[in-house]
XYZ file of C-alpha atoms in Angstrom:
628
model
C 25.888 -2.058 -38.614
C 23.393 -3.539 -36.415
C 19.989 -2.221 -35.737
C 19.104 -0.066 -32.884
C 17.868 -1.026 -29.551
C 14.118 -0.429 -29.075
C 13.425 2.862 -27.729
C 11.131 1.842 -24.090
C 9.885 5.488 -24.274
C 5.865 5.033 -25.007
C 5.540 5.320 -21.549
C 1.641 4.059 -20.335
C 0.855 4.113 -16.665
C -1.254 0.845 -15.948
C -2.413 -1.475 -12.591
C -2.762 -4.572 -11.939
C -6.391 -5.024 -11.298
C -5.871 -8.431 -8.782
C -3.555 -5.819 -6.621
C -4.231 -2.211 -7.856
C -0.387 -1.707 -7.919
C -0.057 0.804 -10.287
C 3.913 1.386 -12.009
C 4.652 2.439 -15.775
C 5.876 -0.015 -18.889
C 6.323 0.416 -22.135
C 2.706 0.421 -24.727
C 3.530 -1.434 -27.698
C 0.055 -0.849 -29.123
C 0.955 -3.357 -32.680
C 0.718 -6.383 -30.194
C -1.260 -5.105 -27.519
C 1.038 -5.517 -24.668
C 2.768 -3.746 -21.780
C 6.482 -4.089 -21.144
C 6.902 -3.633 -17.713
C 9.997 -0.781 -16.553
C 12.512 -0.212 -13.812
C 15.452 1.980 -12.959
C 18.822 0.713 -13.689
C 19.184 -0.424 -10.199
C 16.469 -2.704 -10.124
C 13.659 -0.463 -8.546
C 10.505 -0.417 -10.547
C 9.145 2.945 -12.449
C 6.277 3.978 -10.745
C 4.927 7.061 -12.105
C 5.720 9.438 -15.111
C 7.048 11.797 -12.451
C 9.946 9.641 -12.319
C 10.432 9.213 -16.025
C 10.590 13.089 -16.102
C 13.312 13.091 -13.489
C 15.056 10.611 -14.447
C 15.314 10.693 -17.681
C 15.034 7.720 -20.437
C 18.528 6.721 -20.060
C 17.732 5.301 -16.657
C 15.328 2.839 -17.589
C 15.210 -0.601 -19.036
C 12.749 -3.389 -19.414
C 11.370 -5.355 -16.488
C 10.578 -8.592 -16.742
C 8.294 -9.867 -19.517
C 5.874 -8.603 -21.042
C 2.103 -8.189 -19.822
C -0.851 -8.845 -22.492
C -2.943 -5.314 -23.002
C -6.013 -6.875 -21.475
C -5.010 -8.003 -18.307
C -4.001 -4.891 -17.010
C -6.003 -1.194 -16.498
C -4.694 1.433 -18.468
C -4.814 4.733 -16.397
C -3.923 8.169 -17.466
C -0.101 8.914 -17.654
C -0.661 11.865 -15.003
C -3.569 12.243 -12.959
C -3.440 14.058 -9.979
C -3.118 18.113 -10.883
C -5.385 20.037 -12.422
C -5.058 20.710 -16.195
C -3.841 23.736 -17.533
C -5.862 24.093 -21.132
C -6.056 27.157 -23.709
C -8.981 28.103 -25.718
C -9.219 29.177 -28.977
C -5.817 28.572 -30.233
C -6.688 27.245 -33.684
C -8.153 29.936 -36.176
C -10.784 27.708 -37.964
C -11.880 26.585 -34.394
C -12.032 30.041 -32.647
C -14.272 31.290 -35.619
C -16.510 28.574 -35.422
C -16.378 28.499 -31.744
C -17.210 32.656 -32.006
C -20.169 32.243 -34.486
C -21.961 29.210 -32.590
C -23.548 31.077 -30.152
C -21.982 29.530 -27.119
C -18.801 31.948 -27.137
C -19.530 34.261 -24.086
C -15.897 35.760 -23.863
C -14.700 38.464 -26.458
C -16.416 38.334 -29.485
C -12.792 38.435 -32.307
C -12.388 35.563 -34.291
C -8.556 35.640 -33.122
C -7.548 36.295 -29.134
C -5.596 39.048 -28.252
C -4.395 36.585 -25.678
C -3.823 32.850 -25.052
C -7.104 32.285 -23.554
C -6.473 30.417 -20.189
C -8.248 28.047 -18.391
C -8.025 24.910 -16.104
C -9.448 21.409 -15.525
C -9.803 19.522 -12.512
C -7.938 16.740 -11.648
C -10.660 15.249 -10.620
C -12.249 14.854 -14.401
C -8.746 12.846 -15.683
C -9.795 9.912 -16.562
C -7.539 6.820 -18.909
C -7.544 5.431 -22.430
C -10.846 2.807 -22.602
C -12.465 4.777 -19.675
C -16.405 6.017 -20.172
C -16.620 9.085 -20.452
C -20.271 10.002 -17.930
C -22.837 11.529 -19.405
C -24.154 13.745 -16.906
C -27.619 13.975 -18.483
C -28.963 16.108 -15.561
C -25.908 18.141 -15.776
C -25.541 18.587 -19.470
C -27.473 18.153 -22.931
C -24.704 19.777 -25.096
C -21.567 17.387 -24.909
C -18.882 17.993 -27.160
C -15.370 16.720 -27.440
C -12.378 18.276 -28.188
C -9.043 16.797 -29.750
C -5.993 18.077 -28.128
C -2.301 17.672 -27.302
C -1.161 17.744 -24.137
C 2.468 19.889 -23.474
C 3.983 17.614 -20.530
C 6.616 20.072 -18.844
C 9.788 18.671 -18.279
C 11.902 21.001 -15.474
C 10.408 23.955 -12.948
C 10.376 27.551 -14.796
C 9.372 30.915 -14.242
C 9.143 33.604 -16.539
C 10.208 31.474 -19.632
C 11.501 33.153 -22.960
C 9.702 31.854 -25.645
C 13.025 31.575 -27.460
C 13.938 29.182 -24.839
C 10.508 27.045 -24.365
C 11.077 24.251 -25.875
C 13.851 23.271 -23.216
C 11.315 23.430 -20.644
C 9.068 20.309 -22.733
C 9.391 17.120 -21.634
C 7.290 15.669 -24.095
C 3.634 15.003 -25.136
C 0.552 12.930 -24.691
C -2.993 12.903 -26.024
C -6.411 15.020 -24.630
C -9.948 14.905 -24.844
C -11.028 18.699 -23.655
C -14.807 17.199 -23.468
C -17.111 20.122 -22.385
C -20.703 21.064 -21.631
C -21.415 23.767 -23.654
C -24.119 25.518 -22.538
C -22.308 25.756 -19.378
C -19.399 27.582 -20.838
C -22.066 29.746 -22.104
C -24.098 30.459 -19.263
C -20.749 30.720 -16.308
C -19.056 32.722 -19.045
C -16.474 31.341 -18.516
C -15.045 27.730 -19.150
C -14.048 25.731 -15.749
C -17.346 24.297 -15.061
C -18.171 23.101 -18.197
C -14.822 21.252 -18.420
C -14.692 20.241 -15.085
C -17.090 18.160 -14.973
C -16.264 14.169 -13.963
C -14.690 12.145 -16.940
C -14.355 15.099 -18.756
C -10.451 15.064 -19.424
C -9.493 11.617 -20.729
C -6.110 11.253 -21.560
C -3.622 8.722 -22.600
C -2.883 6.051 -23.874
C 0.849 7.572 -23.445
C 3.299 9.805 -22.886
C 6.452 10.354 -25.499
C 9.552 12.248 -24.562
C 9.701 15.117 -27.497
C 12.704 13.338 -28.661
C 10.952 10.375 -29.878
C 7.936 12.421 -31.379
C 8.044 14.785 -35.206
C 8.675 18.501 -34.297
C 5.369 18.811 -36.233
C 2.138 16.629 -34.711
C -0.896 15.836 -36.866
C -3.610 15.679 -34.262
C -7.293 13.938 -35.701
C -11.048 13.461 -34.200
C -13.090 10.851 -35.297
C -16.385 9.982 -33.715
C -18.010 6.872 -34.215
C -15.369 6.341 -37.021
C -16.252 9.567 -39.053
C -13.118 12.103 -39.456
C -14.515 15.462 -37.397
C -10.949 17.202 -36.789
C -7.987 17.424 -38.787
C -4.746 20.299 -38.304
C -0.997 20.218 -37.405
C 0.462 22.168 -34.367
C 1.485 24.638 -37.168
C -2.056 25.963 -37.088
C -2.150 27.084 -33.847
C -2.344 30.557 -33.131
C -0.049 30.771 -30.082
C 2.531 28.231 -30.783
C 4.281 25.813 -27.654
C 6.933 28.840 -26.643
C 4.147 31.300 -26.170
C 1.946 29.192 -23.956
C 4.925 28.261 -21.699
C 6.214 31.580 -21.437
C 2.728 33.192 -21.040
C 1.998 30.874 -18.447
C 5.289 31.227 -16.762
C 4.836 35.033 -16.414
C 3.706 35.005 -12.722
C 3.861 31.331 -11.816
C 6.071 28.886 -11.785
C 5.092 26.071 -13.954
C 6.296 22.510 -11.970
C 7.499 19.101 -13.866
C 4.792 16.886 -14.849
C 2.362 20.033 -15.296
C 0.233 19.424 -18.226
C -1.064 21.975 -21.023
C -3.737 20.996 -23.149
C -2.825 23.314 -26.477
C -6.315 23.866 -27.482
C -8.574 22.344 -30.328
C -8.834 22.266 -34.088
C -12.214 22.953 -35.453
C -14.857 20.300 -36.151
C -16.423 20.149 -33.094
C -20.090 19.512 -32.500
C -21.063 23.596 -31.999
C -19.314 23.789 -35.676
C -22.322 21.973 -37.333
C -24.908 23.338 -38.620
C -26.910 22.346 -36.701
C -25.027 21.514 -33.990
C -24.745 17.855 -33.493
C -23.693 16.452 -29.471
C -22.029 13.360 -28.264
C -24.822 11.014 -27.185
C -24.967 7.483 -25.134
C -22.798 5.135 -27.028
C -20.773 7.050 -28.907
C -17.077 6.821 -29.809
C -14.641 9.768 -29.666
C -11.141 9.106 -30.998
C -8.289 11.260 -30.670
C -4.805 10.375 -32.812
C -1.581 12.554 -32.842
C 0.893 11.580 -35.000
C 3.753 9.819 -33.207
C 1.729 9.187 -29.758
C -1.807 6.819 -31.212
C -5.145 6.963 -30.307
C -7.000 7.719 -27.482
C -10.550 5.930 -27.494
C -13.201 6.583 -25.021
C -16.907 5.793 -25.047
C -19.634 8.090 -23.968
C -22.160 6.713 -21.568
C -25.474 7.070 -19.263
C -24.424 4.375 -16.921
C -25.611 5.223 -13.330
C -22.288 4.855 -12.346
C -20.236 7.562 -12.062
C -16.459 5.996 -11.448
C -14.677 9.007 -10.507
C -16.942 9.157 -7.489
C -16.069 5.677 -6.590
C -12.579 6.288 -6.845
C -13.002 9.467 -4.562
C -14.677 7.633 -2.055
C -11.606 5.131 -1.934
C -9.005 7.718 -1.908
C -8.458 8.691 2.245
C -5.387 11.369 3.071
C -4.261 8.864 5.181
C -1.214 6.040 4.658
C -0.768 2.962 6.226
C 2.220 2.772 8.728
C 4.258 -0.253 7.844
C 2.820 -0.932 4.906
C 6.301 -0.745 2.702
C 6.920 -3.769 3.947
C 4.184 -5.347 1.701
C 3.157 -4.598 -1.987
C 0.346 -1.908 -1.856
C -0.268 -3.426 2.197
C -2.461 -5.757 0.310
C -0.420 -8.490 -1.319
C -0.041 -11.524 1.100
C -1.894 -10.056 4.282
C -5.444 -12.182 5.356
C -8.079 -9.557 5.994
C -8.327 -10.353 9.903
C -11.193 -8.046 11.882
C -10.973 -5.702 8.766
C -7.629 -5.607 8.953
C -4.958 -6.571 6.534
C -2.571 -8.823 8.958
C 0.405 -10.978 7.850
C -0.814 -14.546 8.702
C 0.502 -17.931 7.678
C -0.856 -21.463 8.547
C 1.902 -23.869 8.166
C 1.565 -28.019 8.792
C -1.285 -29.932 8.607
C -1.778 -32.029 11.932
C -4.351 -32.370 13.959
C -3.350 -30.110 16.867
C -3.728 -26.772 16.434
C -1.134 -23.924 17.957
C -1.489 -20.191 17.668
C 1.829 -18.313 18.272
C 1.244 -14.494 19.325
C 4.811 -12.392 19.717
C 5.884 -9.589 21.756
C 6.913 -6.165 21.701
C 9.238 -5.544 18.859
C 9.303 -9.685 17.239
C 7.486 -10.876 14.674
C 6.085 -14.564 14.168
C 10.028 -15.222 13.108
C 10.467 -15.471 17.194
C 9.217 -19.116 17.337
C 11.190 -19.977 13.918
C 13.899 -21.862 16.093
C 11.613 -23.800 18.389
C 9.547 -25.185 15.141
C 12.590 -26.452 13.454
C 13.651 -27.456 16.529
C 10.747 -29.727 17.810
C 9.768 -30.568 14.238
C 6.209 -29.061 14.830
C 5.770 -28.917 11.134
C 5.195 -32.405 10.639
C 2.832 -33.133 13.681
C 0.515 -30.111 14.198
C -0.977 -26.924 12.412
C 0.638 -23.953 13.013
C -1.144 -20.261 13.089
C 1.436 -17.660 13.310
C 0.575 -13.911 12.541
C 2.446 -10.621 13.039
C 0.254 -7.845 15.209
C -0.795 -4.673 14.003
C 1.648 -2.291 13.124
C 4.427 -5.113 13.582
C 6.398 -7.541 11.176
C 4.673 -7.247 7.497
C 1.517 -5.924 9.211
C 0.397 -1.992 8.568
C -1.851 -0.536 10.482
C -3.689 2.504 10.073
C -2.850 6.032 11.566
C -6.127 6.389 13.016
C -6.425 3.094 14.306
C -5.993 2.996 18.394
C -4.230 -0.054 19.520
C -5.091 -1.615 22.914
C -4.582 -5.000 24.468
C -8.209 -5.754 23.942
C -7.980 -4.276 20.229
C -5.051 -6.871 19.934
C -7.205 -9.839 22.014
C -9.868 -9.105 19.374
C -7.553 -9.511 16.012
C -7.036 -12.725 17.773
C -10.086 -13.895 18.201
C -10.555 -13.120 14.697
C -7.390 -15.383 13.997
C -9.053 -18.055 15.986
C -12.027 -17.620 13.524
C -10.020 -17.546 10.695
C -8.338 -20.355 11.391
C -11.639 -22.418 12.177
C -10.505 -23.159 15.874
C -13.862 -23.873 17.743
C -14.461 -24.871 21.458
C -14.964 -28.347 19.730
C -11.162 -28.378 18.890
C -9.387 -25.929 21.171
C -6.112 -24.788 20.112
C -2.521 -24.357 22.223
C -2.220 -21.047 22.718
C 1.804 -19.926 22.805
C 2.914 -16.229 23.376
C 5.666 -14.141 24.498
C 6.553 -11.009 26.457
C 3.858 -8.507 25.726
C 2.052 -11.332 23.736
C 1.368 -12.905 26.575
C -0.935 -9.791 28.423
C -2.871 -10.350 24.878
C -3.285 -14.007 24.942
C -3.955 -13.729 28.585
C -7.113 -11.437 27.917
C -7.964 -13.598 24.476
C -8.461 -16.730 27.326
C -10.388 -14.409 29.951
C -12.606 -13.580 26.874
C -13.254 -16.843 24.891
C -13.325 -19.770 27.111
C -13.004 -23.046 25.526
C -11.544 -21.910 23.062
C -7.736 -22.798 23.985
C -6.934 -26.161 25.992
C -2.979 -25.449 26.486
C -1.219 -21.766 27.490
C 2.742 -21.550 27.222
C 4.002 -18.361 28.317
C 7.320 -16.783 27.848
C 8.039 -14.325 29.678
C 4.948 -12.521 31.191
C 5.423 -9.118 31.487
C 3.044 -8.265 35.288
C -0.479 -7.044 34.439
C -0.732 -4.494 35.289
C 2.760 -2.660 34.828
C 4.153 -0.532 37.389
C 4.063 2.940 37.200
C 7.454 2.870 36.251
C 7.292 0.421 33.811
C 4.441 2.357 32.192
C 6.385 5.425 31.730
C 9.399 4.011 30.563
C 7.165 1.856 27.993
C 5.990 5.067 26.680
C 9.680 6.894 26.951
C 11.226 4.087 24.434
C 8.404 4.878 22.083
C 8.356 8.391 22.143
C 12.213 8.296 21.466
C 11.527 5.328 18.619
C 9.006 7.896 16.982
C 11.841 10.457 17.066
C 15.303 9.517 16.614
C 14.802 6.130 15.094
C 14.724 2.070 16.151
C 18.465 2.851 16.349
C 18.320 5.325 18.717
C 16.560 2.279 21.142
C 17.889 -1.048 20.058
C 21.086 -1.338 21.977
C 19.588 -0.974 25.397
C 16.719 -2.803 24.829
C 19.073 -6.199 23.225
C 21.217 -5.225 25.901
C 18.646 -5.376 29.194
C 16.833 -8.347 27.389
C 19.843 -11.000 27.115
C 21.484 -13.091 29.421
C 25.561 -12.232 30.240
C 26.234 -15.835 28.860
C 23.737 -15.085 25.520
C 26.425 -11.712 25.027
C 29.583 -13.322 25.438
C 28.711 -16.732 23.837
C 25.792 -16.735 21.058
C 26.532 -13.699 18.790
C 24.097 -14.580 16.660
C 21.239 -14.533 19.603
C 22.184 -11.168 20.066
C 22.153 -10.421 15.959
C 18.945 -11.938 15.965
C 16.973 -9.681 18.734
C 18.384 -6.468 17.152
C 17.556 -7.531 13.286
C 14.153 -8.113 14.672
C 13.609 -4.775 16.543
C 15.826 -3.108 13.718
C 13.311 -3.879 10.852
C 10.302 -2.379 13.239
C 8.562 0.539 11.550
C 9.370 3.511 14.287
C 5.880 5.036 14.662
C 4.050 1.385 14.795
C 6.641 0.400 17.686
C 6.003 3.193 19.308
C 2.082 2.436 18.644
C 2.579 -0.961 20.677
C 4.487 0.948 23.294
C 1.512 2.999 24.026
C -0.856 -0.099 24.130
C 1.555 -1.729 26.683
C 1.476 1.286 28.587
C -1.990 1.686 28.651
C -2.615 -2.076 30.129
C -3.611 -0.759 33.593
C -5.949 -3.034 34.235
C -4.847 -6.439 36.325
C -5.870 -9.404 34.767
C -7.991 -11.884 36.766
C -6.064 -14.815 35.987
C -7.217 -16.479 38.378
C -10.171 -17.384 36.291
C -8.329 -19.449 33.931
C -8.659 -22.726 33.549
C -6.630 -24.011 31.654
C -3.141 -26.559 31.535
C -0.293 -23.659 31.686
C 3.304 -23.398 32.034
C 4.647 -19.640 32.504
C 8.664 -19.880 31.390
C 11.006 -17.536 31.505
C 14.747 -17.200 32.249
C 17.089 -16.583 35.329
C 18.226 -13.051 33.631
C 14.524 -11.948 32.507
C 14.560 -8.896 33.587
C 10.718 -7.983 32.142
C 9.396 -11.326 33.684
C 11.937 -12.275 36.878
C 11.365 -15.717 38.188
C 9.531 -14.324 41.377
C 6.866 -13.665 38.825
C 6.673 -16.555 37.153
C 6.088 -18.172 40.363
C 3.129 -15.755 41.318
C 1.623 -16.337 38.289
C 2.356 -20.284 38.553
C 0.308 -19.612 41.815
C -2.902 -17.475 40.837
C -3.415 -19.430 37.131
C -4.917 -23.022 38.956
C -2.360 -26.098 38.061
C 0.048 -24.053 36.467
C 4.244 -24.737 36.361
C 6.722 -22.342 36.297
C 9.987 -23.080 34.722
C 13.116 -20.948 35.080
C 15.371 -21.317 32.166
C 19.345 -20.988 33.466
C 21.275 -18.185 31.836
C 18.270 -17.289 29.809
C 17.023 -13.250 29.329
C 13.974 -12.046 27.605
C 14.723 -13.471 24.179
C 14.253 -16.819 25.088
C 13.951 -19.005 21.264
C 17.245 -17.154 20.361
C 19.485 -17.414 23.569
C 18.713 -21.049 23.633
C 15.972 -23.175 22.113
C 17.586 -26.155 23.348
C 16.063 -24.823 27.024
C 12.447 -24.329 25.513
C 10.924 -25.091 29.188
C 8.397 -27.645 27.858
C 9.919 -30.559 29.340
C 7.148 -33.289 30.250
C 6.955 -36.972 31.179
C 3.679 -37.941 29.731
C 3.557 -41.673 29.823
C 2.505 -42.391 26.451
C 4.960 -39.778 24.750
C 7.718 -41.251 22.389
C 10.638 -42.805 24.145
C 14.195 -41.753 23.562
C 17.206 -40.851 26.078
C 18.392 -37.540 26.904
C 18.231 -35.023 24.275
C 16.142 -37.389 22.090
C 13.856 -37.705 24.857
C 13.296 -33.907 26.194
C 12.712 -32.915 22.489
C 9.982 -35.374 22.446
C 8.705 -34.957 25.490
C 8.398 -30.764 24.489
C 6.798 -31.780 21.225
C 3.965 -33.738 23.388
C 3.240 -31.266 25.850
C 2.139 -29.301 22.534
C 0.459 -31.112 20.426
C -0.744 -34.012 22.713
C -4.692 -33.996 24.204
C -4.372 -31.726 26.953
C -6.801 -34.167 29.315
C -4.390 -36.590 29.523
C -0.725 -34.551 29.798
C 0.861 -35.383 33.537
C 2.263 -31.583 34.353
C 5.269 -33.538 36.402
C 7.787 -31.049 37.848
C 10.849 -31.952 35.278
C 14.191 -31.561 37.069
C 16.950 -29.661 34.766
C 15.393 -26.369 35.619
C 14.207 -24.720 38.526
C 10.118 -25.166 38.878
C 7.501 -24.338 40.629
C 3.915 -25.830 39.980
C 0.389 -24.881 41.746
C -1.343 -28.070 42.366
């Protein structure tokens, strides 16, 4: 017969510091590393929660393993409050009763389990400091215990039937100030306070674990507490079902059983934890839980308070943790990629419900890879960028994030950039120019949207985002791919059409409808008549959001602007045809080929080519305008 398959069931929960991703993996303690987990179906365990519901069956290795030190250990379960029982070993509840420090009844043995909780906020992990307080405390004093982790929801338990309600077990330091438990009469505050509930380094389903524990104390390497759960006076049924009486105890709740004696307030005379010291607790079955008592000024639980908010980031599946491959833009974490390495720099801002994929087509198409360097980023709230839920967007918000691209990317007025945009992109470059001059040499627009909207336009910006919010991106797609494609792009380029509603389709619903706001909200009219700068405005015959006729009025406010009218062209302009890019140019000097070879190169130029010495000739395959 073969040998058995390694159990994965020492669950540790653990983060990766570079990310703070936190998930669970197996603790192999011998070698001192972490075996990553997931679910059968690929998806990686993220919290003991989901071991409990689960179940062990589910779960298999992920990956290879991790080496103990580059990783933070955290406590299996951290965010309820504790539910712990006093005096539940005899030894310890006569000791506890003669040290002076006892304030409730004065019987060596309850009546009662003797109930209590700690906060949630005083879990701390294996290899955390455990704080001091010296203006809190001077009587610290640790306590060796085994946490109960239940398993399934009960109320009113049977003791009889208990045991079926245990999911398994883990490891607990009940540290406590005791002359607080003395003075509140009572125990919370004392064993509330910050760092005060350490537990870890794991979590064992009972199934894996002795129906007996051994649980021992040592501090500083000297044996203080040694007993077996067979010494305790209410035994694992009677806590559950006393518990269970009146409430209904939820899985992942944690009980910590109580504590043997040998704690400080036993000796004679009593001796307290100090700076430096060592407490470790080891159960049988589960290992050692080590944690070092300090006077650092730091206190880390407040830390971790303080970056703890009740809100989440909209959008921010679509990244690991929203932190992993963003660029902190303005504060922000934005998806941003620079791409090439030419001289010329080009920013690419997209519209309403795109993402920097949009302009994927006309790069591969004009080669811009090899001959300039491209800045492409998805807006707040769009594409792999979150945004948060208290974070108002606006076109000048949006201007601003890029002007902080600009800066990112090192784009000064000493080497101005080509500034490309589409749709609602454009109303944000548009105000990015008003606001920085010199700062772009060369504006392509597709697709202007009018600044300001109409009334109209305003209210059915905000209608498609109210019903995105509500019912779903599905609920909108059709009529906006619909309204935004030419009658040629539906009945002839399937995969133009597949393209605009993939695009919308993987929008977060309440950051769309975010954007949709900030379009409405654009009531102010742009002064583009201030700009100076080399622009073509393009759009196609069947945009209905930018119609020719506006094109043209915008060819004729913005000074030496061209307007080109793409045939059979809607909104979606790169995927109904990128062949009809609207960049067409006869600069002198540009490469030379013959008919597609030459428009291609001839686009390409108008790009990347010094913008004092581009010839903005009226090209003939498409309808123009230009405002000399």
């Amino acid at each position: 017969m073969g040998s058995q398959p390694l159990r994965l069931t020492r669950y540790a929960a653990f983060a990766y510091p570079e990310t703070g991703v936190s998930q669970i993996g197996h603790l192999d303690s011998r070698v001192e590393t972490i075996q990553p987990l997931q679910f059968l179906s690929g998806h990686p365990v993220e919290d003991l929660y989901q071991v409990i519901e689960a179940g062990s069956s589910q779960i298999v290795a992920s990956g290879p393993t991790i080496p103990l030190t580059s990783v933070k250990l955290l406590a299996p379960l951290s965010d309820r409050d504790v539910l712990a029982v006093g005096k539940n070993y005899m030894e310890h509840a006569k000791e506890f009763n003669s040290s002076g420090y006892d304030s409730s009844d004065k019987v060596d043995q309850p009546s009662h389990p003797v109930i209590f909780t700690k906060r949630a906020t005083s879990i701390v992990g294996d290899g955390d400091d455990v704080f001091l307080h010296p203006s809190f405390t001077q009587s610290l004093d640790y306590e060796g215990e085994i946490g109960i982790i239940i398993g399934k929801a009960g109320y009113q338990v049977p003791k009889e039937n208990a045991i079926d309600y245990v999911w398994g077990y883990t490891i607990i330091n009940d540290v406590t100030a005791r002359e607080k438990q003395r003075d509140h009469k009572q125990f919370f505050i004392g064993k509330s306070a910050d760092t005060f509930c350490p537990i870890g380094p794991v979590a064992i389903p009972k199934e894996d674990l002795p129906s007996i524990l051994r649980i021992q104390t040592h501090v500083n390497g000297e044996l203080r507490q040694n007993a077996t759960t067979k010494d305790l006076i209410f035994d694992i049924g009677t806590l559950i079902s006393t518990l269970s009486e009146g409430q209904t105890l939820q899985p992942g709740d944690i009980i910590a059983s109580g504590t043997p004696a040998g704690v400080g307030i036993g000796r004679s005379p009593p001796l307290f934890l100090t700076h430096g010291d060592e407490v470790a607790v080891t159960v049988s079955g589960i290992g050692t839980l080590r944690n070092r008592i300090t006077c650092t000024e730091v206190n880390a639980v407040v830390s971790r308070g303080r970056s703890e908010s009740a809100f989440q980031l909209s959008n921010a599946s679509r990244s690991v943790n929203a932190t992993v491959g963003l660029t902190t833009i303005n504060g922000k974490p934005l998806h941003y990629q620079r791409l090439g390495s030419g001289k010329a720099n080009i920013v690419f801002v997209h519209g309403l419900g795109a993402t920097t994929e949009f302009y994927s087509p006309v790069i591969s198409h004009l080669q811009l890879l090899e001959l300039a360097t491209l800045h492409l980023f998805d807006f707040e709230g769009h594409g792999l960028s979150p945004t948060h839920p208290l974070s108002v967007l606006t076109m000048e918000s949006l201007a601003a994030d890029l002007a902080g691209i600009f800066k990112h990317a090192g784009i000064s007025t000493s080497n101005p950039a080509t500034l490309v945009a589409h749709s609602m992109g454009c109303v944000i470059a548009l105000t990015f120019v008003l606001s920085n001059p010199g700062l772009v040499n060369k504006l392509l627009l597709l697709g202007p949207p009018p600044s300001p909207l109409p009334e109209s336009a305003r209210i059915g910006a905000d209608a498609r985002g109210s019903l995105a919010q509500t019912q779903g991106m599905n609920a909108i797609v059709d009529a906006v791919v619909l309204n935004g494609t030419s009658e040629r792009t539906k009945q002839t380029n399937p995969v133009a059409v597949t393209a605009a509603r993939l695009s919308l389709l993987g929008q977060e619903p309440e950051s769309y409808a975010k954007a949709c706001g900030a379009l409405a909200k654009a009531t102010t009219a742009l002064q583009v008549e201030a700009i100076e700068v080399q622009t073509i405005i393009v759009t196609g015959s069947e945009d209905k959001v930018s119609p020719p006729a506006l094109a043209e009025q915008y060819s004729q406010r913005i000074k030496g602007a061209k307007a080109v009218v793409l045939p059979e062209v809607g909104h979606w302009h790169t995927y109904e045809d990128v062949m009809k890019s609207g960049l067409d140019d006869s600069k002198t000097d540009a490469p030379t080929y013959g008919g597609e070879g030459r428009r291609k190169a001839e686009e390409t130029w108008w790009l990347v080519g010094p913008a004092s010495q581009v010839d903005l000739r009226i090209p003939t395959p498409e309808t123009t305008s230009r405002n000399g």
